[in-house]
PDB file of C-alpha atoms in Angstrom:
ATOM      1  CA  MET A  15       4.388   5.466  20.824  1.00  0.00           C
ATOM      2  CA  LYS A  16       3.612   8.584  22.804  1.00  0.00           C
ATOM      3  CA  GLY A  17       5.988  11.505  22.937  1.00  0.00           C
ATOM      4  CA  PHE A  18       8.243  10.848  19.921  1.00  0.00           C
ATOM      5  CA  ASN A  19       8.923  13.645  17.445  1.00  0.00           C
ATOM      6  CA  PHE A  20       8.763  13.583  13.666  1.00  0.00           C
ATOM      7  CA  GLU A  21      11.422  15.218  11.572  1.00  0.00           C
ATOM      8  CA  LYS A  22       9.435  17.194   9.045  1.00  0.00           C
ATOM      9  CA  ASN A  23      10.119  17.489   5.328  1.00  0.00           C
ATOM     10  CA  LEU A  24      12.774  14.777   5.053  1.00  0.00           C
ATOM     11  CA  SER A  25      13.762  14.932   1.400  1.00  0.00           C
ATOM     12  CA  HIS A  26      13.727  11.181   0.681  1.00  0.00           C
ATOM     13  CA  GLN A  27      10.202  10.843   2.072  1.00  0.00           C
ATOM     14  CA  GLU A  28       8.958  13.985   0.325  1.00  0.00           C
ATOM     15  CA  ASN A  29      10.395  12.748  -2.992  1.00  0.00           C
ATOM     16  CA  ALA A  30       8.654   9.389  -2.606  1.00  0.00           C
ATOM     17  CA  VAL A  31       5.328  11.102  -1.921  1.00  0.00           C
ATOM     18  CA  LYS A  32       5.728  13.512  -4.855  1.00  0.00           C
ATOM     19  CA  SER A  33       6.690  10.655  -7.166  1.00  0.00           C
ATOM     20  CA  SER A  34       3.524   8.751  -6.284  1.00  0.00           C
ATOM     21  CA  LEU A  35       1.286  11.767  -6.796  1.00  0.00           C
ATOM     22  CA  ALA A  36       2.939  12.620 -10.118  1.00  0.00           C
ATOM     23  CA  VAL A  37       1.617   9.364 -11.597  1.00  0.00           C
ATOM     24  CA  PHE A  38      -1.885  10.878 -11.447  1.00  0.00           C
ATOM     25  CA  ASP A  39      -1.070  14.199 -13.117  1.00  0.00           C
ATOM     26  CA  GLY A  40      -3.983  15.120 -15.367  1.00  0.00           C
ATOM     27  CA  LEU A  41      -6.543  13.221 -13.313  1.00  0.00           C
ATOM     28  CA  GLN A  42      -9.658  15.149 -12.293  1.00  0.00           C
ATOM     29  CA  PRO A  43     -11.819  13.844  -9.426  1.00  0.00           C
ATOM     30  CA  HIS A  44     -15.216  12.687 -10.671  1.00  0.00           C
ATOM     31  CA  ASP A  45     -18.148  11.409  -8.665  1.00  0.00           C
ATOM     32  CA  VAL A  46     -19.547   7.936  -9.326  1.00  0.00           C
ATOM     33  CA  LEU A  47     -23.157   8.410 -10.408  1.00  0.00           C
ATOM     34  CA  VAL A  48     -24.793   5.607  -8.442  1.00  0.00           C
ATOM     35  CA  LEU A  49     -27.156   5.434  -5.477  1.00  0.00           C
ATOM     36  CA  GLU A  50     -24.276   4.760  -3.046  1.00  0.00           C
ATOM     37  CA  GLN A  51     -22.207   7.654  -4.426  1.00  0.00           C
ATOM     38  CA  GLN A  52     -21.363   9.184  -1.043  1.00  0.00           C
ATOM     39  CA  PHE A  53     -19.844   5.884   0.161  1.00  0.00           C
ATOM     40  CA  ILE A  54     -17.595   5.373  -2.860  1.00  0.00           C
ATOM     41  CA  ASN A  55     -14.262   6.913  -3.815  1.00  0.00           C
ATOM     42  CA  PRO A  56     -14.845   9.637  -6.402  1.00  0.00           C
ATOM     43  CA  VAL A  57     -12.468   8.164  -8.973  1.00  0.00           C
ATOM     44  CA  TYR A  58     -13.087   5.008 -10.937  1.00  0.00           C
ATOM     45  CA  ASN A  59     -10.229   3.209 -12.629  1.00  0.00           C
ATOM     46  CA  LYS A  60     -10.523   0.600 -15.324  1.00  0.00           C
ATOM     47  CA  ILE A  61      -7.669  -0.661 -17.436  1.00  0.00           C
ATOM     48  CA  GLU A  62      -8.627  -0.776 -21.096  1.00  0.00           C
ATOM     49  CA  LYS A  63      -6.738  -0.919 -24.366  1.00  0.00           C
ATOM     50  CA  GLN A  64      -6.919   2.809 -24.922  1.00  0.00           C
ATOM     51  CA  GLY A  65      -5.620   3.566 -21.451  1.00  0.00           C
ATOM     52  CA  ILE A  66      -7.117   4.167 -18.046  1.00  0.00           C
ATOM     53  CA  VAL A  67     -10.720   5.307 -17.795  1.00  0.00           C
ATOM     54  CA  PHE A  68     -11.763   7.400 -14.799  1.00  0.00           C
ATOM     55  CA  ASN A  69     -15.548   7.475 -15.155  1.00  0.00           C
ATOM     56  CA  ASN A  70     -16.049   9.705 -18.180  1.00  0.00           C
ATOM     57  CA  ILE A  71     -12.546  11.175 -17.954  1.00  0.00           C
ATOM     58  CA  ILE A  72      -9.795   9.313 -19.751  1.00  0.00           C
ATOM     59  CA  LEU A  73      -6.219   9.419 -18.574  1.00  0.00           C
ATOM     60  CA  SER A  74      -4.820   8.131 -21.846  1.00  0.00           C
ATOM     61  CA  ALA A  75      -2.304   5.344 -22.062  1.00  0.00           C
ATOM     62  CA  ARG A  76       0.149   7.873 -23.441  1.00  0.00           C
ATOM     63  CA  GLN A  77      -0.352  10.308 -20.573  1.00  0.00           C
ATOM     64  CA  TYR A  78      -0.213   7.573 -17.954  1.00  0.00           C
ATOM     65  CA  SER A  79       2.971   6.241 -19.559  1.00  0.00           C
ATOM     66  CA  ASN A  80       4.483   9.720 -19.818  1.00  0.00           C
ATOM     67  CA  ASN A  81       3.734  10.432 -16.156  1.00  0.00           C
ATOM     68  CA  ILE A  82       5.556   7.271 -15.118  1.00  0.00           C
ATOM     69  CA  LYS A  83       8.435   7.837 -17.552  1.00  0.00           C
ATOM     70  CA  ALA A  84       8.935  11.363 -16.210  1.00  0.00           C
ATOM     71  CA  ARG A  85       9.246  10.110 -12.635  1.00  0.00           C
ATOM     72  CA  GLN A  86      11.555   7.285 -13.660  1.00  0.00           C
ATOM     73  CA  ALA A  87      13.793   9.728 -15.528  1.00  0.00           C
ATOM     74  CA  GLU A  88      13.797  12.108 -12.568  1.00  0.00           C
ATOM     75  CA  ASN A  89      14.683   9.269 -10.193  1.00  0.00           C
ATOM     76  CA  LYS A  90      17.153   7.568 -12.592  1.00  0.00           C
ATOM     77  CA  ILE A  91      15.154   4.332 -12.908  1.00  0.00           C
ATOM     78  CA  ASN A  92      15.652   2.146 -15.958  1.00  0.00           C
ATOM     79  CA  GLU A  93      12.304   0.348 -16.156  1.00  0.00           C
ATOM     80  CA  LYS A  94       9.561   0.342 -18.787  1.00  0.00           C
ATOM     81  CA  PRO A  95       6.082   1.610 -17.850  1.00  0.00           C
ATOM     82  CA  ASN A  96       3.268  -0.912 -17.987  1.00  0.00           C
ATOM     83  CA  VAL A  97       0.087   0.958 -18.875  1.00  0.00           C
ATOM     84  CA  GLN A  98      -1.963  -2.218 -18.452  1.00  0.00           C
ATOM     85  CA  SER A  99      -1.067  -2.395 -14.758  1.00  0.00           C
ATOM     86  CA  ASN A 100      -2.693  -0.440 -11.926  1.00  0.00           C
ATOM     87  CA  ILE A 101       0.288  -1.176  -9.652  1.00  0.00           C
ATOM     88  CA  ILE A 102       2.735   1.554  -8.641  1.00  0.00           C
ATOM     89  CA  ASP A 103       5.973   0.460  -6.933  1.00  0.00           C
ATOM     90  CA  ILE A 104       7.943   2.500  -4.399  1.00  0.00           C
ATOM     91  CA  MET A 105      11.184   0.924  -3.184  1.00  0.00           C
ATOM     92  CA  MET A 106      12.421   2.168   0.194  1.00  0.00           C
ATOM     93  CA  GLU A 107      15.019   0.524   2.400  1.00  0.00           C
ATOM     94  CA  THR A 108      13.861  -0.776   5.765  1.00  0.00           C
ATOM     95  CA  GLY A 109      14.217   1.889   8.451  1.00  0.00           C
ATOM     96  CA  THR A 110      13.780   4.898   6.167  1.00  0.00           C
ATOM     97  CA  GLY A 111      10.150   5.584   7.041  1.00  0.00           C
ATOM     98  CA  LYS A 112       7.937   3.583   4.647  1.00  0.00           C
ATOM     99  CA  THR A 113       4.950   3.692   6.991  1.00  0.00           C
ATOM    100  CA  TYR A 114       5.261   7.447   7.440  1.00  0.00           C
ATOM    101  CA  THR A 115       5.673   7.900   3.675  1.00  0.00           C
ATOM    102  CA  TYR A 116       2.601   5.946   2.649  1.00  0.00           C
ATOM    103  CA  THR A 117       0.581   7.596   5.425  1.00  0.00           C
ATOM    104  CA  LYS A 118       1.504  11.021   4.091  1.00  0.00           C
ATOM    105  CA  THR A 119       0.665   9.805   0.576  1.00  0.00           C
ATOM    106  CA  ILE A 120      -2.802   8.824   1.825  1.00  0.00           C
ATOM    107  CA  PHE A 121      -3.351  12.366   3.110  1.00  0.00           C
ATOM    108  CA  GLU A 122      -2.052  13.887  -0.128  1.00  0.00           C
ATOM    109  CA  LEU A 123      -4.269  11.691  -2.316  1.00  0.00           C
ATOM    110  CA  ASN A 124      -7.224  12.762  -0.205  1.00  0.00           C
ATOM    111  CA  LYS A 125      -6.253  16.428  -0.414  1.00  0.00           C
ATOM    112  CA  ASN A 126      -5.592  16.457  -4.169  1.00  0.00           C
ATOM    113  CA  TYR A 127      -8.080  13.908  -5.515  1.00  0.00           C
ATOM    114  CA  GLY A 128     -10.724  13.422  -2.847  1.00  0.00           C
ATOM    115  CA  ILE A 129      -9.843   9.744  -2.287  1.00  0.00           C
ATOM    116  CA  PHE A 130     -11.171   8.889   1.173  1.00  0.00           C
ATOM    117  CA  LYS A 131     -11.203   5.078   1.336  1.00  0.00           C
ATOM    118  CA  PHE A 132      -7.923   3.174   1.539  1.00  0.00           C
ATOM    119  CA  ILE A 133      -6.945  -0.392   2.380  1.00  0.00           C
ATOM    120  CA  VAL A 134      -3.584  -1.100   4.017  1.00  0.00           C
ATOM    121  CA  VAL A 135      -2.478  -4.704   3.493  1.00  0.00           C
ATOM    122  CA  VAL A 136       0.264  -6.148   5.722  1.00  0.00           C
ATOM    123  CA  PRO A 137       1.741  -9.662   5.748  1.00  0.00           C
ATOM    124  CA  THR A 138       1.764 -10.562   9.450  1.00  0.00           C
ATOM    125  CA  LEU A 139       0.026  -9.869  12.736  1.00  0.00           C
ATOM    126  CA  SER A 140       3.189  -8.333  14.205  1.00  0.00           C
ATOM    127  CA  ILE A 141       3.512  -5.813  11.355  1.00  0.00           C
ATOM    128  CA  LYS A 142      -0.211  -5.166  11.623  1.00  0.00           C
ATOM    129  CA  ALA A 143       0.171  -4.361  15.322  1.00  0.00           C
ATOM    130  CA  GLY A 144       3.112  -2.031  14.643  1.00  0.00           C
ATOM    131  CA  THR A 145       1.216  -0.251  11.879  1.00  0.00           C
ATOM    132  CA  ILE A 146      -1.809   0.249  14.120  1.00  0.00           C
ATOM    133  CA  ASP A 147       0.386   1.562  16.953  1.00  0.00           C
ATOM    134  CA  PHE A 148       1.961   4.111  14.607  1.00  0.00           C
ATOM    135  CA  LEU A 149      -1.294   5.297  13.059  1.00  0.00           C
ATOM    136  CA  LYS A 150      -3.102   5.458  16.410  1.00  0.00           C
ATOM    137  CA  SER A 151      -0.320   7.193  18.317  1.00  0.00           C
ATOM    138  CA  ASP A 152      -1.051  10.664  19.638  1.00  0.00           C
ATOM    139  CA  SER A 153       2.101  12.011  17.992  1.00  0.00           C
ATOM    140  CA  SER A 154       1.149  10.673  14.564  1.00  0.00           C
ATOM    141  CA  ARG A 155      -2.409  11.929  14.766  1.00  0.00           C
ATOM    142  CA  GLU A 156      -1.339  15.383  15.914  1.00  0.00           C
ATOM    143  CA  HIS A 157       1.420  15.574  13.312  1.00  0.00           C
ATOM    144  CA  PHE A 158      -0.878  14.911  10.356  1.00  0.00           C
ATOM    145  CA  LYS A 159      -3.839  16.840  11.744  1.00  0.00           C
ATOM    146  CA  GLU A 160      -1.586  19.880  12.029  1.00  0.00           C
ATOM    147  CA  GLN A 161      -0.746  19.567   8.323  1.00  0.00           C
ATOM    148  CA  TYR A 162      -4.072  18.441   6.867  1.00  0.00           C
ATOM    149  CA  GLY A 163      -6.767  19.185   9.432  1.00  0.00           C
ATOM    150  CA  LYS A 164      -7.907  15.555   9.351  1.00  0.00           C
ATOM    151  CA  THR A 165      -7.290  12.245  11.091  1.00  0.00           C
ATOM    152  CA  LEU A 166      -7.397   8.623   9.978  1.00  0.00           C
ATOM    153  CA  HIS A 167     -10.343   6.502  11.061  1.00  0.00           C
ATOM    154  CA  LEU A 168      -9.027   2.945  11.311  1.00  0.00           C
ATOM    155  CA  HIS A 169     -11.165  -0.114  10.551  1.00  0.00           C
ATOM    156  CA  ILE A 170      -9.174  -3.131  11.737  1.00  0.00           C
ATOM    157  CA  VAL A 171     -10.313  -6.461  10.289  1.00  0.00           C
ATOM    158  CA  GLU A 172      -9.962  -9.240  12.868  1.00  0.00           C
ATOM    159  CA  SER A 173     -11.143 -12.811  13.350  1.00  0.00           C
ATOM    160  CA  LEU A 174     -14.788 -13.172  14.226  1.00  0.00           C
ATOM    161  CA  LYS A 175     -15.664 -14.509  17.645  1.00  0.00           C
ATOM    162  CA  ASN A 176     -18.163 -17.328  17.940  1.00  0.00           C
ATOM    163  CA  ASN A 177     -21.633 -15.898  17.469  1.00  0.00           C
ATOM    164  CA  LYS A 178     -24.408 -17.692  19.293  1.00  0.00           C
ATOM    165  CA  SER A 179     -27.020 -15.858  17.221  1.00  0.00           C
ATOM    166  CA  LYS A 180     -28.582 -17.767  14.354  1.00  0.00           C
ATOM    167  CA  LYS A 181     -27.951 -14.835  12.000  1.00  0.00           C
ATOM    168  CA  SER A 182     -24.468 -14.114  10.671  1.00  0.00           C
ATOM    169  CA  PHE A 183     -23.140 -10.619  10.127  1.00  0.00           C
ATOM    170  CA  ILE A 184     -20.311  -9.184   8.031  1.00  0.00           C
ATOM    171  CA  PRO A 185     -17.270  -8.311  10.227  1.00  0.00           C
ATOM    172  CA  PRO A 186     -17.796  -4.979  12.044  1.00  0.00           C
ATOM    173  CA  ALA A 187     -14.641  -3.402  10.560  1.00  0.00           C
ATOM    174  CA  VAL A 188     -15.808  -4.153   7.022  1.00  0.00           C
ATOM    175  CA  THR A 189     -19.294  -2.843   7.801  1.00  0.00           C
ATOM    176  CA  SER A 190     -18.019   0.420   9.288  1.00  0.00           C
ATOM    177  CA  PHE A 191     -15.519   0.927   6.446  1.00  0.00           C
ATOM    178  CA  VAL A 192     -18.139   0.423   3.738  1.00  0.00           C
ATOM    179  CA  ASN A 193     -20.902   2.381   5.492  1.00  0.00           C
ATOM    180  CA  THR A 194     -18.854   5.481   6.312  1.00  0.00           C
ATOM    181  CA  GLY A 195     -19.462   8.110   3.679  1.00  0.00           C
ATOM    182  CA  SER A 196     -17.833  11.248   2.355  1.00  0.00           C
ATOM    183  CA  PHE A 197     -19.960  13.198   4.825  1.00  0.00           C
ATOM    184  CA  ALA A 198     -17.346  12.293   7.485  1.00  0.00           C
ATOM    185  CA  LYS A 199     -15.248  15.203   6.237  1.00  0.00           C
ATOM    186  CA  ASN A 200     -12.798  15.336   9.142  1.00  0.00           C
ATOM    187  CA  SER A 201     -11.508  11.790   8.708  1.00  0.00           C
ATOM    188  CA  ILE A 202     -10.100   9.466   6.063  1.00  0.00           C
ATOM    189  CA  GLN A 203     -11.237   5.842   6.146  1.00  0.00           C
ATOM    190  CA  VAL A 204      -8.446   3.242   6.341  1.00  0.00           C
ATOM    191  CA  MET A 205      -9.123  -0.479   6.562  1.00  0.00           C
ATOM    192  CA  ILE A 206      -6.179  -2.523   7.852  1.00  0.00           C
ATOM    193  CA  ILE A 207      -6.033  -6.213   7.006  1.00  0.00           C
ATOM    194  CA  ASN A 208      -3.333  -8.887   7.209  1.00  0.00           C
ATOM    195  CA  ALA A 209      -2.686 -11.779   4.809  1.00  0.00           C
ATOM    196  CA  GLY A 210      -4.240 -14.334   7.142  1.00  0.00           C
ATOM    197  CA  MET A 211      -7.545 -12.473   7.192  1.00  0.00           C
ATOM    198  CA  ILE A 212      -7.447 -11.944   3.414  1.00  0.00           C
ATOM    199  CA  ASN A 213      -7.255 -15.714   2.963  1.00  0.00           C
ATOM    200  CA  SER A 214      -9.797 -16.502   5.668  1.00  0.00           C
ATOM    201  CA  GLU A 215     -13.277 -17.850   5.086  1.00  0.00           C
ATOM    202  CA  THR A 216     -14.590 -14.768   6.870  1.00  0.00           C
ATOM    203  CA  MET A 217     -13.856 -12.469   3.922  1.00  0.00           C
ATOM    204  CA  GLN A 218     -15.140 -14.850   1.265  1.00  0.00           C
ATOM    205  CA  LYS A 219     -18.328 -16.396   2.599  1.00  0.00           C
ATOM    206  CA  SER A 220     -21.833 -15.012   2.261  1.00  0.00           C
ATOM    207  CA  PHE A 221     -23.503 -13.567   5.360  1.00  0.00           C
ATOM    208  CA  ASP A 222     -27.186 -13.198   6.190  1.00  0.00           C
ATOM    209  CA  LYS A 223     -27.194  -9.404   6.315  1.00  0.00           C
ATOM    210  CA  GLY A 224     -25.641  -7.529   3.384  1.00  0.00           C
ATOM    211  CA  LEU A 225     -24.297  -4.026   2.791  1.00  0.00           C
ATOM    212  CA  PHE A 226     -25.898  -1.526   0.417  1.00  0.00           C
ATOM    213  CA  ASP A 227     -28.782  -4.046   0.578  1.00  0.00           C
ATOM    214  CA  LYS A 228     -27.030  -6.267  -1.953  1.00  0.00           C
ATOM    215  CA  TYR A 229     -23.479  -7.270  -0.957  1.00  0.00           C
ATOM    216  CA  THR A 230     -23.428 -10.250   1.406  1.00  0.00           C
ATOM    217  CA  VAL A 231     -19.775 -11.223   0.791  1.00  0.00           C
ATOM    218  CA  PRO A 232     -17.202  -8.936   2.510  1.00  0.00           C
ATOM    219  CA  PHE A 233     -14.882  -8.869  -0.517  1.00  0.00           C
ATOM    220  CA  ASP A 234     -17.754  -7.709  -2.733  1.00  0.00           C
ATOM    221  CA  ALA A 235     -18.821  -4.998  -0.296  1.00  0.00           C
ATOM    222  CA  VAL A 236     -15.290  -3.630   0.007  1.00  0.00           C
ATOM    223  CA  GLY A 237     -14.785  -3.747  -3.752  1.00  0.00           C
ATOM    224  CA  ALA A 238     -17.948  -1.702  -4.271  1.00  0.00           C
ATOM    225  CA  THR A 239     -16.277   1.287  -2.549  1.00  0.00           C
ATOM    226  CA  LYS A 240     -13.573   1.395  -5.257  1.00  0.00           C
ATOM    227  CA  PRO A 241     -10.698   1.648  -2.746  1.00  0.00           C
ATOM    228  CA  PHE A 242      -7.089   2.647  -3.194  1.00  0.00           C
ATOM    229  CA  MET A 243      -4.734   0.038  -1.725  1.00  0.00           C
ATOM    230  CA  ILE A 244      -1.366   0.201   0.041  1.00  0.00           C
ATOM    231  CA  ILE A 245       0.691  -3.008   0.265  1.00  0.00           C
ATOM    232  CA  ASP A 246       3.497  -3.199   2.824  1.00  0.00           C
ATOM    233  CA  GLU A 247       6.290  -5.747   2.277  1.00  0.00           C
ATOM    234  CA  PRO A 248       5.318  -6.630  -1.327  1.00  0.00           C
ATOM    235  CA  HIS A 249       7.797  -9.530  -1.533  1.00  0.00           C
ATOM    236  CA  LYS A 250       5.360 -11.407   0.719  1.00  0.00           C
ATOM    237  CA  PHE A 251       2.588 -10.959  -1.861  1.00  0.00           C
ATOM    238  CA  GLY A 252       3.753 -12.490  -5.117  1.00  0.00           C
ATOM    239  CA  THR A 253       1.324 -11.977  -7.997  1.00  0.00           C
ATOM    240  CA  SER A 254       1.051 -15.732  -8.617  1.00  0.00           C
ATOM    241  CA  THR A 255      -0.140 -16.548  -5.081  1.00  0.00           C
ATOM    242  CA  LYS A 256      -3.586 -17.279  -3.705  1.00  0.00           C
ATOM    243  CA  THR A 257      -3.283 -14.208  -1.494  1.00  0.00           C
ATOM    244  CA  TRP A 258      -2.826 -11.990  -4.546  1.00  0.00           C
ATOM    245  CA  GLU A 259      -5.839 -13.605  -6.168  1.00  0.00           C
ATOM    246  CA  ASN A 260      -7.904 -12.749  -3.091  1.00  0.00           C
ATOM    247  CA  ILE A 261      -6.538  -9.196  -3.006  1.00  0.00           C
ATOM    248  CA  GLN A 262      -7.976  -8.660  -6.498  1.00  0.00           C
ATOM    249  CA  LYS A 263     -11.431  -9.521  -5.154  1.00  0.00           C
ATOM    250  CA  MET A 264     -11.400  -6.181  -3.313  1.00  0.00           C
ATOM    251  CA  LYS A 265     -11.149  -4.478  -6.737  1.00  0.00           C
ATOM    252  CA  PRO A 266      -8.596  -1.793  -5.842  1.00  0.00           C
ATOM    253  CA  GLN A 267      -8.441   1.123  -8.276  1.00  0.00           C
ATOM    254  CA  PHE A 268      -4.701   1.396  -7.760  1.00  0.00           C
ATOM    255  CA  ILE A 269      -2.223  -0.598  -5.692  1.00  0.00           C
ATOM    256  CA  LEU A 270       0.769   1.249  -4.266  1.00  0.00           C
ATOM    257  CA  ARG A 271       3.398  -1.249  -3.116  1.00  0.00           C
ATOM    258  CA  TYR A 272       6.006  -0.080  -0.589  1.00  0.00           C
ATOM    259  CA  GLY A 273       8.978  -2.276   0.220  1.00  0.00           C
ATOM    260  CA  ALA A 274      12.711  -2.812   0.412  1.00  0.00           C
ATOM    261  CA  THR A 275      12.361  -5.962  -1.728  1.00  0.00           C
ATOM    262  CA  PHE A 276       9.832  -7.117  -4.296  1.00  0.00           C
ATOM    263  CA  PRO A 277       8.578 -10.486  -5.549  1.00  0.00           C
ATOM    264  CA  ASP A 278      10.578 -12.470  -8.093  1.00  0.00           C
ATOM    265  CA  LYS A 279       9.273 -13.670 -11.431  1.00  0.00           C
ATOM    266  CA  GLU A 280      10.486 -16.345 -13.803  1.00  0.00           C
ATOM    267  CA  VAL A 281      11.942 -15.347 -17.145  1.00  0.00           C
ATOM    268  CA  LYS A 282      12.495 -18.070 -19.745  1.00  0.00           C
ATOM    269  CA  HIS A 283      14.986 -17.556 -22.567  1.00  0.00           C
ATOM    270  CA  LYS A 284      16.919 -19.661 -25.036  1.00  0.00           C
ATOM    271  CA  ASN A 285      20.635 -20.087 -24.443  1.00  0.00           C
ATOM    272  CA  PRO A 286      22.294 -19.328 -27.820  1.00  0.00           C
ATOM    273  CA  LEU A 287      25.189 -21.659 -27.030  1.00  0.00           C
ATOM    274  CA  THR A 288      23.237 -24.724 -25.914  1.00  0.00           C
ATOM    275  CA  ASN A 289      19.993 -23.917 -27.733  1.00  0.00           C
ATOM    276  CA  LYS A 290      18.161 -24.917 -24.542  1.00  0.00           C
ATOM    277  CA  ILE A 291      15.449 -23.023 -22.691  1.00  0.00           C
ATOM    278  CA  GLU A 292      16.771 -21.659 -19.403  1.00  0.00           C
ATOM    279  CA  THR A 293      14.997 -20.004 -16.504  1.00  0.00           C
ATOM    280  CA  THR A 294      16.267 -16.960 -14.665  1.00  0.00           C
ATOM    281  CA  TYR A 295      14.650 -14.832 -12.001  1.00  0.00           C
ATOM    282  CA  THR A 296      14.196 -11.095 -11.889  1.00  0.00           C
ATOM    283  CA  LYS A 297      12.278  -8.664  -9.720  1.00  0.00           C
ATOM    284  CA  ASP A 298       8.617  -8.412 -10.614  1.00  0.00           C
ATOM    285  CA  TYR A 299       8.328  -4.634 -10.715  1.00  0.00           C
ATOM    286  CA  HIS A 300       5.187  -2.901 -11.932  1.00  0.00           C
ATOM    287  CA  ASN A 301       5.729   0.770 -12.737  1.00  0.00           C
ATOM    288  CA  LEU A 302       8.638   1.338 -10.359  1.00  0.00           C
ATOM    289  CA  ILE A 303       8.764   5.108  -9.859  1.00  0.00           C
ATOM    290  CA  TYR A 304      11.010   5.612  -6.810  1.00  0.00           C
ATOM    291  CA  THR A 305      14.007   3.820  -5.299  1.00  0.00           C
ATOM    292  CA  LEU A 306      15.932   4.306  -2.094  1.00  0.00           C
ATOM    293  CA  THR A 307      18.385   1.419  -1.850  1.00  0.00           C
ATOM    294  CA  ALA A 308      20.344   0.248   1.176  1.00  0.00           C
ATOM    295  CA  VAL A 309      23.481   1.894  -0.230  1.00  0.00           C
ATOM    296  CA  ASP A 310      21.660   5.187  -0.850  1.00  0.00           C
ATOM    297  CA  ALA A 311      20.161   5.109   2.634  1.00  0.00           C
ATOM    298  CA  PHE A 312      23.499   4.426   4.311  1.00  0.00           C
ATOM    299  CA  ASN A 313      25.436   6.990   2.262  1.00  0.00           C
ATOM    300  CA  ASN A 314      22.888   9.653   3.163  1.00  0.00           C
ATOM    301  CA  ASN A 315      22.872   8.704   6.862  1.00  0.00           C
ATOM    302  CA  LEU A 316      19.242   7.598   6.692  1.00  0.00           C
ATOM    303  CA  VAL A 317      19.942   4.194   8.263  1.00  0.00           C
ATOM    304  CA  LYS A 318      22.187   3.851  11.272  1.00  0.00           C
ATOM    305  CA  GLY A 319      25.360   1.804  11.085  1.00  0.00           C
ATOM    306  CA  ILE A 320      26.750  -0.476  13.806  1.00  0.00           C
ATOM    307  CA  ILE A 321      30.351  -1.024  14.846  1.00  0.00           C
ATOM    308  CA  GLY A 322      30.939  -4.311  16.655  1.00  0.00           C
ATOM    309  CA  HIS A 323      33.786  -4.984  19.095  1.00  0.00           C
ATOM    310  CA  ILE A 324      34.365  -8.495  20.446  1.00  0.00           C
ATOM    311  CA  THR A 325      36.206  -9.018  23.718  1.00  0.00           C
ATOM    312  CA  GLU A 326      37.629 -12.440  24.630  1.00  0.00           C
ATOM    313  CA  PHE A 327      38.732 -13.549  28.082  1.00  0.00           C
ATOM    314  CA  GLU A 328      41.690 -15.742  29.034  1.00  0.00           C
ATOM    315  CA  SER A 329      39.582 -17.570  31.592  1.00  0.00           C
ATOM    316  CA  GLY A 330      36.633 -19.099  29.847  1.00  0.00           C
ATOM    317  CA  LYS A 331      37.642 -19.141  26.203  1.00  0.00           C
ATOM    318  CA  ASN A 332      34.055 -19.661  25.105  1.00  0.00           C
ATOM    319  CA  ALA A 333      32.833 -16.470  26.772  1.00  0.00           C
ATOM    320  CA  VAL A 334      32.788 -13.268  24.749  1.00  0.00           C
ATOM    321  CA  VAL A 335      31.242  -9.832  25.206  1.00  0.00           C
ATOM    322  CA  ILE A 336      30.065  -7.984  22.105  1.00  0.00           C
ATOM    323  CA  ASN A 337      29.900  -4.222  22.404  1.00  0.00           C
ATOM    324  CA  ARG A 338      27.917  -2.374  19.773  1.00  0.00           C
ATOM    325  CA  LEU A 339      28.208   1.287  18.977  1.00  0.00           C
ATOM    326  CA  VAL A 340      25.464   2.769  16.856  1.00  0.00           C
ATOM    327  CA  ILE A 341      26.662   5.464  14.477  1.00  0.00           C
TER     328      ILE A 341
END
């Protein structure tokens, strides 16, 4: 991915980033007062009845709700806020720059709130490879370093090779992610993991050597850093799946889901005519704060269109040539 140029300040991407940040209006960064403080994100989030507690600073349920409502009103979204959920949804059509948008959001969250440990969750190895290529590319690194003076340090979780040693060790990517502290001021720590690895024994079993001298299970060690999480392609991660259950073991403070489509959920209701219980399906949104639909993207020339022309030949009726013109 060398040599490509970014178009700066595209309005749809800027609006998505601003919408995400606006959810945290009123939040003040606060250090976690524990021995491992320098290895942990400075903001702690816990959902409670009275709202969201960030260490000793409370972002009240009302404020959290108002922040979300304000963004929904601004972006003409008719959804109710869910103050009991730490999930923030950003809908963007495929091809409009989701990866760029969430990468910029990572830098902005670091700049504004001091968050320096993020997990990027992707569904497949192919998407994982594409994400890594983008984030590692010279153009991407230079582009964001020019704006923020920092780069991303990637920790890529992969399958463990057979170890002939009698002792077992936590995967290197998990170890480096957990053990890198806030003293690494010129970089932001990003752990990239795919669904297969999330569901693997590697992340759930106990190893001989632990982190922080107490966490021997990778999930527990990662969760101790109080990470922020990005989920790409959320429709692949339904909240009733085993994968989602394992995601929760990493104890993300907030989960920002970026996708063109989202998981479905069942809704049961009584038919007033038949008096029978019926099941319908609807999108399982959690605090949807930004939408860029396929129609919006096409109307604003954000996704290219294709004109197809089919040519048939007298000789060889089964042979056709399809010419495509990208517009």
